[in-house]
Amino acid sequence: MKNNQQKPLDNQLKRPDMLVEIENIITVYYNEFTKSYYFDGEKHDFWELVYVDKGEVEVSADGINYQLSEGDIIFHRPNEFHTIGGNGIVASNVLVISFVSHSPVMTFFEKKIMKLTENERKILGSFIRESKRVFVDDLGRLYQESNRLASPVIGAEQMMYLYLQQFLIQLIRVELEPVNFERSTGMLKKTFKDSTINKIILYLQENMSQTVLLDDICNEFYLSKTYLKRFFKNETGYTVMTYLKALRMEEAKKLIREDNLSFTEIAQQLGFDSVHYFSTSFKKYEGLSPSDYEKSIKAYEEKISS
C-alpha cells in the first residue's frame, strides 16, 4: 500500500523576510473638512499618514508647519506632535490612517512628504473599498469596532492589511528606484490611458457651470453620439451625464464647506436651473440635503476636535 502522505520538498521556499509588517490598524478616517476646520493636535505611540485627496490643508509636525495640496501625503512618526487644519480658503477631503509597525524600514517615512502616483492612489482606493466591506461608514469613520458589519465580506479585513503593506512598499520603491514618470496629483481626479477621454473629462470640468449636452461634446470632439456613449462608459465605467453629475456634486460639497457662497449661488455656479433642483439632486447623490450636509460636517468637526 502506497504512502500518500506528502514529504516536505527539499527545495521548498522559505518565508521571505518582510520589508514592512503592519501589526495593527488603529483608525481609518475619510474626512470632508471645511476651509476653517482646525484640530489643535495630538501625539501617540503609533504611525499616522495623512493624504490630501482634494483641496488644501495646513499641518504641523513637532512645531514645523507645512502646506499640503491635492495629492500630497505626509507621515507622522510615533510620538510626533501634529496638528491639521484648513487654510481658510479651500475645503478639503483628507484620508487619515493610523497603524502600528515596528519594521526598521519605517524610518524611511520620517519627516516625509510625497506626491502620490496614479498607481499608489489606486492601491489606497482598494484599501478604502475593503474597509467598507468590514465596517459601516459613519461620517467618515471607516474602521471602528462598534461599526463592524454583521456579515463582513470574507477576507476583507486581511486585504486591508495587505493593501496597506503594498502601498508602503510601493512608496519606498518609487523613491529608491529610477523611474521614468513624475508623480501626479489627485486620487479622485482620474486620468485614463486614452487621451480623448482625458480631454472630455477636462471639458466637463471646465463647463460645469454650463448646460452640457451630448451633442456639445460630440461637436467638440468630432464623435458620433452612439460612439461617445459606448466609448466613455467602457473607459470610465460611467455614462457621460453621470460623470458630469458626480463632478458637480463633489464641487458643490467643496463649495459648501468653504462657506463663501449661498446655496442659491452654488446652484447657479454649477449650472442648475433652480436651488430646488440643486437641493433635490444633492440629496439624491449624498443622502442629505445641502443644509443637513453642512450641519453634519460642522458637527463632526466639533466632535473630533473635542
XYZ file of N, CA and C in Angstrom, residues 4 10 82 86 129 132 138 154 158 180 198 258 283 293:
42
model
N 0.539 7.849 0.861
C 0.150 9.067 0.148
C 0.525 10.340 0.898
N 12.595 19.334 -0.582
C 13.932 19.779 -0.195
C 14.176 21.226 -0.615
N 1.417 66.544 16.236
C 0.994 67.031 14.925
C -0.394 67.656 14.994
N -7.730 73.612 8.030
C -7.930 74.231 6.730
C -7.077 75.478 6.596
N -11.937 50.564 -0.249
C -13.024 49.686 -0.691
C -13.162 48.471 0.231
N -14.806 49.265 3.639
C -16.265 49.397 3.601
C -16.955 48.045 3.493
N -19.388 55.645 9.057
C -20.063 56.536 9.998
C -19.404 57.904 9.956
N -15.846 38.058 3.430
C -14.777 37.170 3.869
C -13.408 37.666 3.380
N -8.323 41.292 6.247
C -6.954 40.891 5.918
C -6.462 41.630 4.681
N 10.643 56.514 -14.712
C 10.525 57.268 -15.953
C 9.253 58.092 -15.995
N -9.467 61.802 -21.418
C -8.955 62.837 -20.519
C -9.375 64.226 -20.985
N -16.491 75.425 2.084
C -15.717 76.671 2.062
C -16.531 77.848 2.587
N -29.393 65.866 -2.583
C -29.877 64.869 -1.625
C -29.881 63.474 -2.241
N -26.144 68.461 5.126
C -24.733 68.121 4.894
C -23.832 69.123 5.613
